[in-house]
mmCIF file of C-alpha atoms in Angstrom:
data_model
loop_
_atom_site.group_PDB
_atom_site.id
_atom_site.type_symbol
_atom_site.label_atom_id
_atom_site.label_comp_id
_atom_site.label_asym_id
_atom_site.label_seq_id
_atom_site.Cartn_x
_atom_site.Cartn_y
_atom_site.Cartn_z
ATOM 1 C CA MET I 22 -130.225 -203.554 -100.310
ATOM 2 C CA GLU I 23 -129.788 -200.371 -98.244
ATOM 3 C CA SER I 24 -130.408 -197.059 -100.114
ATOM 4 C CA ARG I 25 -126.746 -196.136 -99.687
ATOM 5 C CA TYR I 26 -125.783 -198.838 -102.319
ATOM 6 C CA ARG I 27 -128.663 -198.227 -104.785
ATOM 7 C CA ASP I 28 -126.493 -196.078 -107.167
ATOM 8 C CA ALA I 29 -124.115 -199.061 -107.593
ATOM 9 C CA ASP I 30 -121.096 -196.794 -106.855
ATOM 10 C CA PHE I 31 -119.501 -199.003 -104.244
ATOM 11 C CA ARG I 32 -116.514 -201.269 -104.090
ATOM 12 C CA THR I 33 -116.857 -204.988 -104.307
ATOM 13 C CA PHE I 34 -114.486 -208.117 -104.542
ATOM 14 C CA TRP I 35 -115.227 -211.219 -106.456
ATOM 15 C CA GLY I 36 -118.619 -209.751 -107.364
ATOM 16 C CA GLY I 37 -120.009 -208.849 -103.830
ATOM 17 C CA ARG I 38 -119.533 -206.726 -100.792
ATOM 18 C CA VAL I 39 -116.947 -207.899 -98.264
ATOM 19 C CA LEU I 40 -118.636 -207.789 -94.918
ATOM 20 C CA ALA I 41 -116.656 -208.548 -91.843
ATOM 21 C CA ILE I 42 -118.084 -209.706 -88.452
ATOM 22 C CA ASP I 43 -116.213 -209.283 -85.214
ATOM 23 C CA GLY I 44 -116.813 -209.023 -81.486
ATOM 24 C CA SER I 45 -115.093 -207.248 -78.630
ATOM 25 C CA LYS I 46 -115.464 -207.050 -74.849
ATOM 26 C CA VAL I 47 -116.595 -203.523 -73.730
ATOM 27 C CA LEU I 48 -116.062 -202.304 -70.157
ATOM 28 C CA LEU I 49 -119.293 -200.712 -68.958
ATOM 29 C CA PRO I 50 -120.208 -198.315 -66.099
ATOM 30 C CA ASP I 51 -120.240 -200.107 -62.726
ATOM 31 C CA THR I 52 -123.768 -199.759 -61.587
ATOM 32 C CA GLU I 53 -126.255 -202.326 -60.111
ATOM 33 C CA ASP I 54 -128.592 -201.998 -63.063
ATOM 34 C CA VAL I 55 -125.696 -202.488 -65.621
ATOM 35 C CA ARG I 56 -124.461 -205.518 -63.706
ATOM 36 C CA ALA I 57 -127.947 -206.985 -63.675
ATOM 37 C CA ALA I 58 -128.486 -206.399 -67.423
ATOM 38 C CA PHE I 59 -125.105 -207.415 -68.789
ATOM 39 C CA GLY I 60 -123.218 -209.456 -66.133
ATOM 40 C CA THR I 61 -119.725 -209.233 -65.019
ATOM 41 C CA ILE I 62 -116.325 -210.785 -65.654
ATOM 42 C CA ALA I 63 -113.850 -211.567 -62.927
ATOM 43 C CA TYR I 64 -110.362 -210.254 -63.000
ATOM 44 C CA SER I 65 -107.142 -211.188 -61.234
ATOM 45 C CA ASN I 66 -103.908 -209.346 -60.494
ATOM 46 C CA GLY I 67 -102.090 -211.254 -63.377
ATOM 47 C CA LYS I 68 -99.499 -212.732 -61.097
ATOM 48 C CA ASP I 69 -100.876 -215.580 -59.084
ATOM 49 C CA ALA I 70 -104.354 -215.643 -60.785
ATOM 50 C CA GLN I 71 -106.200 -214.872 -57.551
ATOM 51 C CA ILE I 72 -109.569 -213.245 -58.181
ATOM 52 C CA GLN I 73 -109.461 -209.576 -57.281
ATOM 53 C CA GLY I 74 -113.002 -208.617 -58.223
ATOM 54 C CA GLU I 75 -115.639 -208.373 -60.925
ATOM 55 C CA ARG I 76 -116.424 -205.671 -63.493
ATOM 56 C CA PRO I 77 -119.516 -205.258 -65.790
ATOM 57 C CA TYR I 78 -118.825 -205.982 -69.410
ATOM 58 C CA ALA I 79 -120.804 -206.311 -72.595
ATOM 59 C CA LEU I 80 -119.956 -208.171 -75.912
ATOM 60 C CA ALA I 81 -120.176 -205.755 -78.817
ATOM 61 C CA SER I 82 -120.654 -207.371 -82.204
ATOM 62 C CA ALA I 83 -120.611 -205.519 -85.506
ATOM 63 C CA LEU I 84 -121.274 -206.283 -89.179
ATOM 64 C CA TYR I 85 -119.075 -203.985 -91.325
ATOM 65 C CA ASP I 86 -118.502 -203.370 -94.937
ATOM 66 C CA VAL I 87 -114.766 -203.116 -94.901
ATOM 67 C CA LEU I 88 -114.295 -201.829 -98.504
ATOM 68 C CA ASN I 89 -116.904 -199.053 -98.267
ATOM 69 C CA ARG I 90 -116.589 -198.327 -94.566
ATOM 70 C CA VAL I 91 -120.224 -198.824 -93.786
ATOM 71 C CA ALA I 92 -121.626 -200.235 -90.652
ATOM 72 C CA LEU I 93 -124.682 -202.449 -91.337
ATOM 73 C CA ASP I 94 -125.571 -203.834 -87.957
ATOM 74 C CA ALA I 95 -124.344 -203.735 -84.362
ATOM 75 C CA THR I 96 -125.358 -205.577 -81.223
ATOM 76 C CA LEU I 97 -124.436 -205.217 -77.474
ATOM 77 C CA GLY I 98 -124.856 -208.595 -75.809
ATOM 78 C CA ARG I 99 -124.242 -209.798 -72.249
ATOM 79 C CA ALA I 100 -120.778 -210.367 -70.979
ATOM 80 C CA ASP I 101 -121.252 -214.133 -71.298
ATOM 81 C CA ALA I 102 -122.774 -214.018 -74.812
ATOM 82 C CA TYR I 103 -121.478 -216.358 -77.457
ATOM 83 C CA GLU I 104 -119.811 -214.563 -80.493
ATOM 84 C CA VAL I 105 -121.307 -217.053 -82.861
ATOM 85 C CA ASP I 106 -124.864 -216.378 -81.640
ATOM 86 C CA LEU I 107 -124.493 -212.694 -82.150
ATOM 87 C CA ALA I 108 -122.917 -213.213 -85.574
ATOM 88 C CA ILE I 109 -125.866 -215.383 -86.635
ATOM 89 C CA GLY I 110 -128.129 -212.416 -85.751
ATOM 90 C CA HIS I 111 -126.221 -210.113 -88.126
ATOM 91 C CA LEU I 112 -126.999 -212.503 -91.091
ATOM 92 C CA ALA I 113 -130.467 -210.882 -91.711
ATOM 93 C CA HIS I 114 -128.612 -207.817 -92.862
ATOM 94 C CA THR I 115 -126.613 -209.645 -95.558
ATOM 95 C CA GLY I 116 -127.432 -210.819 -99.077
ATOM 96 C CA PRO I 117 -126.652 -213.710 -101.378
ATOM 97 C CA THR I 118 -123.827 -211.918 -103.274
ATOM 98 C CA ASP I 119 -122.042 -210.815 -100.004
ATOM 99 C CA LEU I 120 -118.827 -212.389 -98.848
ATOM 100 C CA LEU I 121 -118.769 -212.767 -95.053
ATOM 101 C CA VAL I 122 -115.274 -212.571 -93.454
ATOM 102 C CA MET I 123 -114.538 -213.642 -89.857
ATOM 103 C CA ASP I 124 -111.631 -214.367 -87.622
ATOM 104 C CA ARG I 125 -110.692 -217.534 -85.799
ATOM 105 C CA ASN I 126 -113.289 -217.246 -83.029
ATOM 106 C CA TYR I 127 -115.980 -218.106 -85.439
ATOM 107 C CA PRO I 128 -115.354 -221.299 -87.467
ATOM 108 C CA SER I 129 -117.614 -223.700 -85.713
ATOM 109 C CA TYR I 130 -119.781 -226.301 -87.522
ATOM 110 C CA ARG I 131 -122.869 -224.377 -86.372
ATOM 111 C CA MET I 132 -121.645 -221.072 -87.855
ATOM 112 C CA LEU I 133 -120.807 -222.757 -91.197
ATOM 113 C CA ALA I 134 -124.074 -224.534 -91.233
ATOM 114 C CA GLU I 135 -126.031 -221.331 -90.621
ATOM 115 C CA LEU I 136 -124.278 -219.663 -93.437
ATOM 116 C CA ALA I 137 -124.782 -222.579 -95.748
ATOM 117 C CA GLN I 138 -128.528 -222.727 -94.855
ATOM 118 C CA ARG I 139 -128.889 -219.086 -95.905
ATOM 119 C CA GLU I 140 -126.735 -219.551 -98.996
ATOM 120 C CA ARG I 141 -124.191 -216.997 -97.820
ATOM 121 C CA HIS I 142 -120.504 -217.111 -98.955
ATOM 122 C CA PHE I 143 -117.883 -216.954 -96.212
ATOM 123 C CA VAL I 144 -114.100 -216.828 -95.588
ATOM 124 C CA ILE I 145 -113.264 -217.634 -91.958
ATOM 125 C CA ARG I 146 -109.755 -217.877 -90.356
ATOM 126 C CA CYS I 147 -109.134 -221.191 -88.585
ATOM 127 C CA SER I 148 -107.132 -221.917 -85.439
ATOM 128 C CA THR I 149 -105.510 -225.177 -84.358
ATOM 129 C CA ALA I 150 -108.573 -225.744 -82.183
ATOM 130 C CA SER I 151 -111.087 -225.817 -85.142
ATOM 131 C CA PHE I 152 -111.387 -228.430 -87.815
ATOM 132 C CA GLY I 153 -109.025 -231.430 -88.214
ATOM 133 C CA ALA I 154 -108.223 -230.471 -91.816
ATOM 134 C CA ALA I 155 -107.156 -226.957 -90.840
ATOM 135 C CA ARG I 156 -105.007 -228.262 -87.988
ATOM 136 C CA ARG I 157 -103.168 -230.653 -90.378
ATOM 137 C CA MET I 158 -102.648 -227.901 -92.908
ATOM 138 C CA LEU I 159 -101.203 -225.535 -90.246
ATOM 139 C CA GLN I 160 -98.692 -228.258 -89.494
ATOM 140 C CA GLY I 161 -97.598 -228.097 -93.172
ATOM 141 C CA GLU I 162 -99.459 -231.240 -94.378
ATOM 142 C CA GLY I 163 -101.092 -231.653 -97.815
ATOM 143 C CA PRO I 164 -101.798 -229.190 -100.554
ATOM 144 C CA ASP I 165 -102.549 -225.542 -100.070
ATOM 145 C CA SER I 166 -106.213 -225.806 -101.301
ATOM 146 C CA GLN I 167 -108.375 -228.754 -100.243
ATOM 147 C CA VAL I 168 -112.128 -229.385 -100.724
ATOM 148 C CA VAL I 169 -113.427 -231.385 -97.589
ATOM 149 C CA THR I 170 -116.816 -232.719 -96.545
ATOM 150 C CA LEU I 171 -117.577 -231.799 -92.798
ATOM 151 C CA THR I 172 -119.962 -233.425 -90.439
ATOM 152 C CA PRO I 173 -120.951 -232.356 -86.934
ATOM 153 C CA CYS I 174 -119.455 -234.107 -83.985
ATOM 154 C CA ALA I 175 -121.583 -236.529 -82.076
ATOM 155 C CA ALA I 176 -122.443 -233.930 -79.471
ATOM 156 C CA GLN I 177 -123.506 -231.300 -82.032
ATOM 157 C CA ALA I 178 -125.496 -233.522 -84.386
ATOM 158 C CA PRO I 179 -128.804 -233.526 -82.421
ATOM 159 C CA LEU I 180 -128.680 -229.629 -82.213
ATOM 160 C CA MET I 181 -128.159 -229.383 -85.963
ATOM 161 C CA GLY I 182 -131.217 -231.592 -86.385
ATOM 162 C CA GLN I 183 -133.389 -229.528 -84.022
ATOM 163 C CA LEU I 184 -132.370 -226.386 -85.905
ATOM 164 C CA GLY I 185 -132.967 -227.898 -89.345
ATOM 165 C CA LEU I 186 -129.420 -227.239 -90.369
ATOM 166 C CA PRO I 187 -127.435 -229.404 -92.763
ATOM 167 C CA GLN I 188 -125.734 -232.506 -91.453
ATOM 168 C CA THR I 189 -122.936 -232.348 -94.095
ATOM 169 C CA LEU I 190 -121.043 -229.437 -95.600
ATOM 170 C CA THR I 191 -118.735 -229.268 -98.523
ATOM 171 C CA VAL I 192 -116.088 -226.530 -97.899
ATOM 172 C CA ARG I 193 -112.672 -225.485 -99.000
ATOM 173 C CA PHE I 194 -109.608 -225.030 -96.851
ATOM 174 C CA VAL I 195 -107.069 -222.557 -98.155
ATOM 175 C CA ARG I 196 -103.534 -222.199 -96.716
ATOM 176 C CA LEU I 197 -101.606 -218.987 -97.165
ATOM 177 C CA ARG I 198 -98.111 -217.858 -96.172
ATOM 178 C CA LEU I 199 -98.175 -214.487 -94.536
ATOM 179 C CA SER I 200 -95.464 -211.834 -94.825
ATOM 180 C CA THR I 201 -94.374 -212.899 -91.350
ATOM 181 C CA GLY I 202 -93.555 -216.346 -92.576
ATOM 182 C CA GLU I 203 -96.516 -217.866 -90.662
ATOM 183 C CA TRP I 204 -99.099 -220.220 -92.200
ATOM 184 C CA GLU I 205 -102.700 -219.187 -92.052
ATOM 185 C CA VAL I 206 -105.619 -221.387 -92.974
ATOM 186 C CA ARG I 207 -109.137 -220.288 -93.878
ATOM 187 C CA VAL I 208 -112.333 -222.312 -94.472
ATOM 188 C CA THR I 209 -114.465 -220.932 -97.273
ATOM 189 C CA SER I 210 -117.618 -221.702 -99.307
ATOM 190 C CA LEU I 211 -115.783 -220.622 -102.437
ATOM 191 C CA CYS I 212 -114.798 -224.134 -103.690
ATOM 192 C CA ASP I 213 -113.964 -223.297 -107.362
ATOM 193 C CA GLU I 214 -110.220 -222.684 -107.403
ATOM 194 C CA ALA I 215 -110.222 -221.454 -110.979
ATOM 195 C CA ALA I 216 -112.817 -218.750 -110.105
ATOM 196 C CA TYR I 217 -111.356 -218.020 -106.660
ATOM 197 C CA PRO I 218 -107.617 -218.561 -106.825
ATOM 198 C CA THR I 219 -105.826 -219.225 -103.612
ATOM 199 C CA ALA I 220 -103.598 -216.052 -103.894
ATOM 200 C CA GLY I 221 -106.732 -213.762 -103.877
ATOM 201 C CA PHE I 222 -107.451 -214.832 -100.317
ATOM 202 C CA LEU I 223 -104.406 -212.743 -99.102
ATOM 203 C CA GLU I 224 -106.186 -209.506 -99.843
ATOM 204 C CA LEU I 225 -109.035 -210.422 -97.663
ATOM 205 C CA TYR I 226 -106.772 -210.940 -94.774
ATOM 206 C CA HIS I 227 -105.681 -207.210 -94.729
ATOM 207 C CA TRP I 228 -109.249 -205.882 -95.459
ATOM 208 C CA ARG I 229 -110.670 -207.714 -92.328
ATOM 209 C CA TRP I 230 -108.873 -205.457 -90.112
ATOM 210 C CA GLY I 231 -111.297 -202.718 -91.074
ATOM 211 C CA VAL I 232 -113.861 -203.962 -88.619
ATOM 212 C CA GLU I 233 -111.198 -204.165 -85.913
ATOM 213 C CA THR I 234 -110.443 -200.369 -86.213
ATOM 214 C CA PHE I 235 -114.192 -199.566 -86.570
#
């Protein structure tokens, strides 16, 4: 572990650091070298969606300890980089007692399998476009905490085999009611409801914003 943590005087939750991963597009200086290195993203006038031009962008990705306000790793990828690929690169800077927290761009089977392979704990917000169990829970179906076995879709299964990643995952889906009245569903490796009660996941929602402001 980094020297800044060796005196053990740092904040934890459920026995580990809370490390958030997030990515954001960054507008870059418009030069030929920058365009060649990072690529561009087309933009429109926002009205009739006609393409007006292109600007060079990068995808910035960070691994951030939200309780102790420590940046552990950061990457600047190409404009067309995949957030999950950059997130996987951050895992080398994490440990087995850490709790990885991510937003709804990240809950793919590949991401969960990479975390499981490394024995990393995670809590990831789900969207209606993610897993079937999450979609049903967001519609109000079933209990607020469910342990589910996931398998990759037919298109993903060969890649999981090539990468040596698990073909089945046992995870827990947790549904929470936010102060706005909206439902939120998270997928997590913390399957023991007695040790990790559903209500505790609400705190994680607020802490994750630390990586956004960073």
